[in-house]
Short mmCIF file of C-alpha atoms in Angstrom, two decimals:
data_model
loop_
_atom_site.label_atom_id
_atom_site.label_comp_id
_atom_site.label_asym_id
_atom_site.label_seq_id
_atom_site.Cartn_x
_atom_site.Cartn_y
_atom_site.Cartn_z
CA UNK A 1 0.00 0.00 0.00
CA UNK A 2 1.17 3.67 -0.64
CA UNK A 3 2.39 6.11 2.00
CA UNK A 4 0.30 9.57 1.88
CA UNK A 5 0.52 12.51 3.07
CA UNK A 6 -1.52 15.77 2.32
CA UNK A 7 -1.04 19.49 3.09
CA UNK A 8 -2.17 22.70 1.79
CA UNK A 9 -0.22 24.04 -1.07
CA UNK A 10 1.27 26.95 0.63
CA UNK A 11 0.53 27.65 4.58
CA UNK A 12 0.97 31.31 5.68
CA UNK A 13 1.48 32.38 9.49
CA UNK A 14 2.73 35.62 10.61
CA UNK A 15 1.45 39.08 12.64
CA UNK A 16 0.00 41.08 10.55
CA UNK A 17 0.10 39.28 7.37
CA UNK A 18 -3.66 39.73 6.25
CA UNK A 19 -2.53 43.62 5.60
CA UNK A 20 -0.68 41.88 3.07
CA UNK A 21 -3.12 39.04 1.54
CA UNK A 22 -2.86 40.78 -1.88
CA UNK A 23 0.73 39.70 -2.24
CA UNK A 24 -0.18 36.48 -1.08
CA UNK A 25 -3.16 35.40 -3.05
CA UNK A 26 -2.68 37.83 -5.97
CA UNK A 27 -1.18 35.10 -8.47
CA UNK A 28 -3.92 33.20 -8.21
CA UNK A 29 -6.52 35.98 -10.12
CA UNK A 30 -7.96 38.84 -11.11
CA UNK A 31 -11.15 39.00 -8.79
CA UNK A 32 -12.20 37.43 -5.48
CA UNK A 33 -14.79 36.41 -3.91
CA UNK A 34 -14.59 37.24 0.07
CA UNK A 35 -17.28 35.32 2.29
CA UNK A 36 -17.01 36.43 6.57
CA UNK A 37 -19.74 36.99 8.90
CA UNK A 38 -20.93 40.27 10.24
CA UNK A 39 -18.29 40.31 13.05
CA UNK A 40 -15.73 39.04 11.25
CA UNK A 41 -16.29 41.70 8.37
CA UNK A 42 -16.00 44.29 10.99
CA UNK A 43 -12.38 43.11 12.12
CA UNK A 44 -10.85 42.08 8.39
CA UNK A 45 -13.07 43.90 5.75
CA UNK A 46 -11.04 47.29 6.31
CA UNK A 47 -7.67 45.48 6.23
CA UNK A 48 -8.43 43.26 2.80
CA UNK A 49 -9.89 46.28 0.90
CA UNK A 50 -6.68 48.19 1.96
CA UNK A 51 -4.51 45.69 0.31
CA UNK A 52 -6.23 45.41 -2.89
CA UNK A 53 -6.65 49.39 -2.93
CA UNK A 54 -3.24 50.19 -5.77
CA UNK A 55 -3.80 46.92 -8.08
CA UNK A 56 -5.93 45.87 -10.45
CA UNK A 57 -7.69 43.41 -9.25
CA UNK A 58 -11.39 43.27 -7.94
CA UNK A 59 -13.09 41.79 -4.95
CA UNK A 60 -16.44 40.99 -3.99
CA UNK A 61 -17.56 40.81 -0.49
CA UNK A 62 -20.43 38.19 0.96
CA UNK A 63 -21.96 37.92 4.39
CA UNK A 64 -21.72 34.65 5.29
CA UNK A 65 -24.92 33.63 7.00
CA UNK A 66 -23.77 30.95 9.80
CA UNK A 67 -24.03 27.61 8.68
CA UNK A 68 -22.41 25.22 6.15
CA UNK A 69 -25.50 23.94 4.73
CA UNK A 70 -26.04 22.58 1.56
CA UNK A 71 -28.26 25.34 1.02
CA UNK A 72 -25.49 28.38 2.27
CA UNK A 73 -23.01 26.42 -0.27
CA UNK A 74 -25.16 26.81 -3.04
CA UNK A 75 -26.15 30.44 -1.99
CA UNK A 76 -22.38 31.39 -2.64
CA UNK A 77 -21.86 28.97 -5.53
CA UNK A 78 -24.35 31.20 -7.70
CA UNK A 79 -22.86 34.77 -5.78
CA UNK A 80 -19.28 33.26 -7.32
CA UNK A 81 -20.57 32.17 -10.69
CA UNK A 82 -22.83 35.20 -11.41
CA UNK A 83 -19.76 37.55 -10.38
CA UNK A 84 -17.29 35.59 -12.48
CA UNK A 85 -14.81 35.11 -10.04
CA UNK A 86 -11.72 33.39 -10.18
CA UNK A 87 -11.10 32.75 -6.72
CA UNK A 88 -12.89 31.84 -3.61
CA UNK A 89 -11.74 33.08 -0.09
CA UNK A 90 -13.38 32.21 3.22
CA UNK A 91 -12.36 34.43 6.64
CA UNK A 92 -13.47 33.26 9.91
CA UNK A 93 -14.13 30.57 11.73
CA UNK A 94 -14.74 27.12 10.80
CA UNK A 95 -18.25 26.60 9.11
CA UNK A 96 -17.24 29.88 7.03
CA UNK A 97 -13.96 27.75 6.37
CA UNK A 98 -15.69 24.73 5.45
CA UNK A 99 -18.63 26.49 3.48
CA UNK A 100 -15.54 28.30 1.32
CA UNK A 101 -13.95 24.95 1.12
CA UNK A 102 -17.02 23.07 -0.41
CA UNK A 103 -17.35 26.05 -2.78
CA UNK A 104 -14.35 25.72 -4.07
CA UNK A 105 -14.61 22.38 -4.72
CA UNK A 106 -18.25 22.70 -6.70
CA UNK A 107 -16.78 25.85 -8.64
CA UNK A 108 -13.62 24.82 -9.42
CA UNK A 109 -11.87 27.65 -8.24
CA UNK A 110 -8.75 28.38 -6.03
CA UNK A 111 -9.57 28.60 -2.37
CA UNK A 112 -7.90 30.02 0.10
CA UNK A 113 -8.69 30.44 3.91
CA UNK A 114 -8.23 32.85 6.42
CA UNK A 115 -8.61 31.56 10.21
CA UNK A 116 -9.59 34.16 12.53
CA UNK A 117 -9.38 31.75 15.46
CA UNK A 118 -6.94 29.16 16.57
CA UNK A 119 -9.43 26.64 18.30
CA UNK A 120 -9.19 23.73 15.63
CA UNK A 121 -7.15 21.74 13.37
CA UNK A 122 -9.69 22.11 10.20
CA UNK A 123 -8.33 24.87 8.47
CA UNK A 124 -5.49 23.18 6.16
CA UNK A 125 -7.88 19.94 6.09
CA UNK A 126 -9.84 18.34 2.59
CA UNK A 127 -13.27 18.13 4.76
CA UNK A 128 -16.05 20.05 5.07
CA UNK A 129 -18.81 19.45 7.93
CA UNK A 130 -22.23 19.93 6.59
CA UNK A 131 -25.34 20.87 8.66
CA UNK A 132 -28.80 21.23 7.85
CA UNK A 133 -29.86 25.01 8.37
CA UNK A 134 -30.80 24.25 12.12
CA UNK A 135 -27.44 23.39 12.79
CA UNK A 136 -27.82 19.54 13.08
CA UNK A 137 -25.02 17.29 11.37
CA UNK A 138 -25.85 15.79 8.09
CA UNK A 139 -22.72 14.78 6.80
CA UNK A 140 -18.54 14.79 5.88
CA UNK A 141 -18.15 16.36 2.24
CA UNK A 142 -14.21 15.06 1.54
CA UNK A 143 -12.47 17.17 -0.65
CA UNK A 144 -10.40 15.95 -3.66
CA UNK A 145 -7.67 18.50 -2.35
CA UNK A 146 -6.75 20.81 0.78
CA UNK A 147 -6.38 24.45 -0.01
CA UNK A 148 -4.64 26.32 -1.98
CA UNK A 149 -3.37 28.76 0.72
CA UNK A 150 -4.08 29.19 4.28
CA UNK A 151 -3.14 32.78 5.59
CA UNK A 152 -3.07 32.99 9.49
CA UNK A 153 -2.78 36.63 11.10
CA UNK A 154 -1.71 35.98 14.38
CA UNK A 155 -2.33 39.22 15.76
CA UNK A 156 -6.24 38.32 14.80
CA UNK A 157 -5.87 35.22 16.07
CA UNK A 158 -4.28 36.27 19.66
CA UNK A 159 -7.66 39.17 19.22
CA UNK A 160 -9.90 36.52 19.84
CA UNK A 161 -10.96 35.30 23.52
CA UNK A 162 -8.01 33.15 25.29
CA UNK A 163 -10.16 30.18 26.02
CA UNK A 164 -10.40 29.98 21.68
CA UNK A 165 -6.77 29.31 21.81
CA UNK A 166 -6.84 26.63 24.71
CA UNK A 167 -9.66 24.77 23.01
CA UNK A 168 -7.34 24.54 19.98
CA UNK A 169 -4.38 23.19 22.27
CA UNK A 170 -7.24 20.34 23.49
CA UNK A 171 -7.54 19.56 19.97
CA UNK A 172 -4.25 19.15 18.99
CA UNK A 173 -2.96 17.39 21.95
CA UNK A 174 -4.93 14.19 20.50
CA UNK A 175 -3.45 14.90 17.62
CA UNK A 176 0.28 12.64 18.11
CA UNK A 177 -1.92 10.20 20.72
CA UNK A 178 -4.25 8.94 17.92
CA UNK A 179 -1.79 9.15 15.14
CA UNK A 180 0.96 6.97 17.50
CA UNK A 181 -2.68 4.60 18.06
CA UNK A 182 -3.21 4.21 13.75
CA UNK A 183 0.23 3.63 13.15
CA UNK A 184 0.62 1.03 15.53
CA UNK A 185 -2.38 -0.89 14.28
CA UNK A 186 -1.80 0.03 10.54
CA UNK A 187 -4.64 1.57 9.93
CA UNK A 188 -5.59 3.38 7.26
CA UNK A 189 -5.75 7.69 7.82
CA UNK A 190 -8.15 9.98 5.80
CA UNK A 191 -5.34 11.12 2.99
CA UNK A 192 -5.39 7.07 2.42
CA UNK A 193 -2.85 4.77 1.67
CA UNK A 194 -0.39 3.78 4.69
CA UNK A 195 0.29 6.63 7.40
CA UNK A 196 3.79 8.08 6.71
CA UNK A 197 6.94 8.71 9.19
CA UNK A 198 6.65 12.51 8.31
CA UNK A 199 3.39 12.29 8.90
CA UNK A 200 3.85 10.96 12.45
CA UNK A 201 6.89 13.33 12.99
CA UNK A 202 4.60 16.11 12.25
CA UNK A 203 2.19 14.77 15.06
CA UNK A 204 4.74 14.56 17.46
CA UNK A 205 6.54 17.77 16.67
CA UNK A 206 3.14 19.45 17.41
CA UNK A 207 2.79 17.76 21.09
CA UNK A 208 6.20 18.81 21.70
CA UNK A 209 5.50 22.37 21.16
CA UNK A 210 2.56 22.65 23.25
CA UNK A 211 3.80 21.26 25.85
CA UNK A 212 6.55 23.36 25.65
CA UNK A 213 5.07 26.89 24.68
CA UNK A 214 1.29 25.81 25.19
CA UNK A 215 0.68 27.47 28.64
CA UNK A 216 3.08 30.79 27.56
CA UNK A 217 0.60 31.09 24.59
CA UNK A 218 -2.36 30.83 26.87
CA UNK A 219 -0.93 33.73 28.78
CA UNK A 220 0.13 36.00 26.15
CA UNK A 221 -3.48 35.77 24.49
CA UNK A 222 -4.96 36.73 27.85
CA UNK A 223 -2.88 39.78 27.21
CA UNK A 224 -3.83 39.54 23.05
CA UNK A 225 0.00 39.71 22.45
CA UNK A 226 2.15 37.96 19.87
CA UNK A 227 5.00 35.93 21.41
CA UNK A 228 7.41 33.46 19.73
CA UNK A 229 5.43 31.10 21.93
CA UNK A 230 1.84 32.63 20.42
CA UNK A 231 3.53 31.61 16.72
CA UNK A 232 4.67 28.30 17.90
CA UNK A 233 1.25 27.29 19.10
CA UNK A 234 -0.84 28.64 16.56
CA UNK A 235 1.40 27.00 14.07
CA UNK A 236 0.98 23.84 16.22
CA UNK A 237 -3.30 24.10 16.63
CA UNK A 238 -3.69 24.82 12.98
CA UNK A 239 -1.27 23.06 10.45
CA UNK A 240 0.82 20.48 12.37
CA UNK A 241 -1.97 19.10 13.94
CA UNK A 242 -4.28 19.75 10.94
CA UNK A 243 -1.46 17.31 8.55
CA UNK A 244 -1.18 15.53 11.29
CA UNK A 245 -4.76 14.09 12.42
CA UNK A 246 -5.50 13.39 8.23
CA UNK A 247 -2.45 11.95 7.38
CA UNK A 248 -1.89 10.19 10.63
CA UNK A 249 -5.15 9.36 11.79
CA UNK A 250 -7.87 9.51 14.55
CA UNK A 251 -8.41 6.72 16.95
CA UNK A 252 -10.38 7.07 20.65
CA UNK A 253 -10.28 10.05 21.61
CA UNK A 254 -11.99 12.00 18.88
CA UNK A 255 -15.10 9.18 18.90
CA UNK A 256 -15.68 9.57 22.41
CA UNK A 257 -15.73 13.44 21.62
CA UNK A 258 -18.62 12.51 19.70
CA UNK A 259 -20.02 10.54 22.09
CA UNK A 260 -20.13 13.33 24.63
CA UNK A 261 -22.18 15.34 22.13
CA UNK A 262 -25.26 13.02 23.11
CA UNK A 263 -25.23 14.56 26.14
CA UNK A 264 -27.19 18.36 26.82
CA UNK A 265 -24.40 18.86 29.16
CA UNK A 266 -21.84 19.16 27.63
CA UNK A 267 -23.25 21.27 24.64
CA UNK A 268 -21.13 24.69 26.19
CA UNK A 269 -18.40 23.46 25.64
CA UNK A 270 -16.03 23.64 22.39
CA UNK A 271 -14.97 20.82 20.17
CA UNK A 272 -11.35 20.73 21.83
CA UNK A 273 -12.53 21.15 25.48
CA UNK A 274 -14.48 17.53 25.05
CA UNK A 275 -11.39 15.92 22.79
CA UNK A 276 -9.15 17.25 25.36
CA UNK A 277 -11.02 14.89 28.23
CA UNK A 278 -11.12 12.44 25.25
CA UNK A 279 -7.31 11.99 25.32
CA UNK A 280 -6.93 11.42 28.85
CA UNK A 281 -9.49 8.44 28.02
CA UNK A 282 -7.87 7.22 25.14
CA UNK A 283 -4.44 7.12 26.98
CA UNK A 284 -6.44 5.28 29.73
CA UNK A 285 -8.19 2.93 27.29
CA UNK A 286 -4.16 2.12 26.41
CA UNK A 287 -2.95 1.63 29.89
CA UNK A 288 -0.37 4.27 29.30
CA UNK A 289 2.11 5.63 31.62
CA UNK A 290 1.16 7.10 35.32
CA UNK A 291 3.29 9.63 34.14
CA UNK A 292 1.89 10.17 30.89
CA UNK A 293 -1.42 10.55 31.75
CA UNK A 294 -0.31 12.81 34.14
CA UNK A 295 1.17 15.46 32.14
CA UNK A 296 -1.56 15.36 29.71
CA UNK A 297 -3.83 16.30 32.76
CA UNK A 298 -1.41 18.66 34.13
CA UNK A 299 -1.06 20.55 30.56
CA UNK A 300 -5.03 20.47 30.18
CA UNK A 301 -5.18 22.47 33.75
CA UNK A 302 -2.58 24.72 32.68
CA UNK A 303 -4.82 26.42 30.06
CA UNK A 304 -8.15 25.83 31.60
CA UNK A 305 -9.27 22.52 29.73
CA UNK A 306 -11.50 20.41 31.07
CA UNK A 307 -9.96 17.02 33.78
CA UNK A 308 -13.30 15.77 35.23
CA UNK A 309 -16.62 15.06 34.70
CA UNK A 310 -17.86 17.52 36.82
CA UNK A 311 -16.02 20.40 35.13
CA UNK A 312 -17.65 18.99 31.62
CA UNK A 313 -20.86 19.84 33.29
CA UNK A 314 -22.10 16.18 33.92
CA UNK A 315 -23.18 15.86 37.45
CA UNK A 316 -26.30 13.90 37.79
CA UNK A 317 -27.10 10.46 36.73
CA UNK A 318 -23.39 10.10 35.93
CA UNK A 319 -23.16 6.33 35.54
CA UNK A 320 -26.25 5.92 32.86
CA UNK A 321 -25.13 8.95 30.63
CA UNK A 322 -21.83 7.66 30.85
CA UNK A 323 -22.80 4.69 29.30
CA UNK A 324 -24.77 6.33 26.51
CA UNK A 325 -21.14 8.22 26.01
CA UNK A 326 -19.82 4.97 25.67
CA UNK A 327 -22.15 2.98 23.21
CA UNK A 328 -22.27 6.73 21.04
CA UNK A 329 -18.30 6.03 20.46
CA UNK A 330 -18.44 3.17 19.61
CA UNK A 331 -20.73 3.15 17.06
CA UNK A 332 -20.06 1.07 13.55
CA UNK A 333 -17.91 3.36 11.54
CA UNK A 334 -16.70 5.39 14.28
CA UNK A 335 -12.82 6.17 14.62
CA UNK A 336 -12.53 4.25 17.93
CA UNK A 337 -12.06 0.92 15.61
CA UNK A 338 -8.93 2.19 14.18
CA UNK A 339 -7.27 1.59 17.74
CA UNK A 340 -4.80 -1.34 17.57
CA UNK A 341 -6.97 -3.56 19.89
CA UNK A 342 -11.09 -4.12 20.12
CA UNK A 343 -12.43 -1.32 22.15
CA UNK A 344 -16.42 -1.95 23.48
CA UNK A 345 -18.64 0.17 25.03
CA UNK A 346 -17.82 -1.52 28.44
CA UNK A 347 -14.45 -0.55 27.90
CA UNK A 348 -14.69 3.05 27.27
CA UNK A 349 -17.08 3.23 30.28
CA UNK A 350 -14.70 2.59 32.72
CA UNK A 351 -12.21 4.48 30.93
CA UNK A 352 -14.03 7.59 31.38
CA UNK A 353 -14.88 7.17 34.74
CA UNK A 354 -11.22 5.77 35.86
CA UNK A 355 -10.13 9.71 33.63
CA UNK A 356 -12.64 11.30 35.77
CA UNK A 357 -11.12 9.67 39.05
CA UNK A 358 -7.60 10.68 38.01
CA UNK A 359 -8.61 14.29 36.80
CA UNK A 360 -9.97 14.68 40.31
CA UNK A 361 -6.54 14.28 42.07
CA UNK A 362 -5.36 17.40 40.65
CA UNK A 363 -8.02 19.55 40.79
CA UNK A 364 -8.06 21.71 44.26
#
């Protein structure tokens, strides 16, 4: 079977840089197609139109209306068609991202994508996530390619609410623990083929830098600075751990994610604050190092991410909606079944609540 790895065709990080998106995205047209939402037009609208003022080149400028539904998709399909674009751009966060991503694909066009936020790894990624226009999951559109360019301005990024950030950090700390899980059992990651060594060196490379900068990132964003540390991590959160969860894999920790999202507890929280308490299961579920699982709980306190069930919000009936948590991740298809031993529902159960029982040690 074939190694592969995907990427992005160019990945762009710096503070500052969207003052400068012209020179960055210029080659690939004449005229653009911008979609953001409200808020987001507020922060970047100013800052694009400034960099396209002294060329020749026109852009067009959509409100994005909240949700990647087939429907929104199809809304800016025609607003890029009619207007004869040759290039698609998406700024925000990540159902703009995805919405730009899936109209890029149906158009044919260039895409590129501007995070505002650092609080996932789907930026650089051949996936959108489609909803219906209530917000409720439909389905995975995968992409035939990631895109062309992803442009991160970290000063935006460190703009946005610290606890953004940390969620991002809880997302890409899974990212080297599921990848290591694949590998091991040879499974088979979303870019296809046979996971790669760069592919798991990537993975790694990202846990080593947040646990080395992660908490001095957290910090700085409080402040909405840009540190060396504020680079590292952002660079870590969106494209190391974006190459490396689809060329390396997910495995337990993102499926019992999604089997937390059966629960109306848990529905304040972000994506990475529930794959964060994921982790510490799935290194559980492994019988990994004391001092492993330690770490990981002691980095996930650092920046406010969740340790126990109580701080998830579940604190009533714990045992029975545990249990729905644990049949939810293991459902047929889900990512669990890529770990390199049979993992049942009974299994992740007391996984969870043996995480929970550790988590509570450190918590004062």
């Amino acid at each position: 079977m074939a190694s592969i790895l995907i990427s992005p065709n160019k990945y762009i990080q710096g503070k500052g840089e969207l003052h400068h998106i012209h020179e960055h995205i210029g080659h690939l047209g004449k005229s653009f197609l911008f979609i953001a939402d409200e808020f987001v037009q507020g922060i970047t609208k100013n800052i694009i139109e400034n960099s396209f003022a002294k060329t020749d080149a026109s852009i067009v400028f959509e409100t994005f209306r909240g949700e990647c539904s087939k429907q929104e998709i199809e809304r800016i399909k025609k607003v890029a068609l009619e207007n004869k674009v040759e290039a698609v751009v998406g700024v925000g966060g990540g159902k703009t991202l995805d919405t730009i991503k899936a109209v890029g694909y149906y158009t044919q066009l260039p895409t590129v994508v501007v995070p505002t936020i650092a609080s996932t790894d789907a930026p650089c990624s051949a996936l959108s996530v489609i909803y219906t226009e209530d917000g409720v999951f439909e389905e995975y559109l995968i992409l035939p390619k990631n895109p062309d360019i992803v442009l991160v301005d970290t000063q935006i990024v460190a703009n946005a609410p610290a606890r953004l950030l940390a969620a991002g950090i809880g997302d890409a700390l899974a990212t080297y623990v599921e990848a290591r899980a694949c590998y091991e059992a040879n499974k088979t990651p979303m870019a296809g083929g046979s996971i790669t060594r760069a592919a798991i060196g990537l993975a790694e490379l990202c846990q080593k830098i947040l646990f080395e900068d992660g908490l001095k990132a957290y910090l700085a964003v409080q402040r909405k600075t840009v540190t060396k540390a504020v680079e590292n991590v952002v660079e870590a959160n969106t494209y190391l751990s974006g190459i490396g969860f689809e060329s390396g894999g997910l495995a337990a920790a993102h499926a019992i994610h999604n089997g937390f999202t059966v629960l109306e507890d848990v529905h304040s929280l972000l994506h990475g604050e529930k794959v964060a308490f994921g982790t510490v299961t799935q290194l559980v579920l492994e019988n990994r190092s004391m001092d492993e699982i330690e770490r990981m709980i002691r980095m996930n306190i650092s920046v406010g991410l969740p340790v126990t069930l109580e701080q998830m919000g579940i604190t009533e009936n714990v045992e029975e909606k545990i249990w729905k948590v644990a049949e939810a991740a293991c459902a047929e298809g889900e990512t669990i079944h890529n770990m390199p031993f049979k993992v049942t529902p009974d299994d992740v159960y007391a996984a969870i609540l043996a995480a929970d029982s550790i988590g509570k040690r450190y918590v004062k």
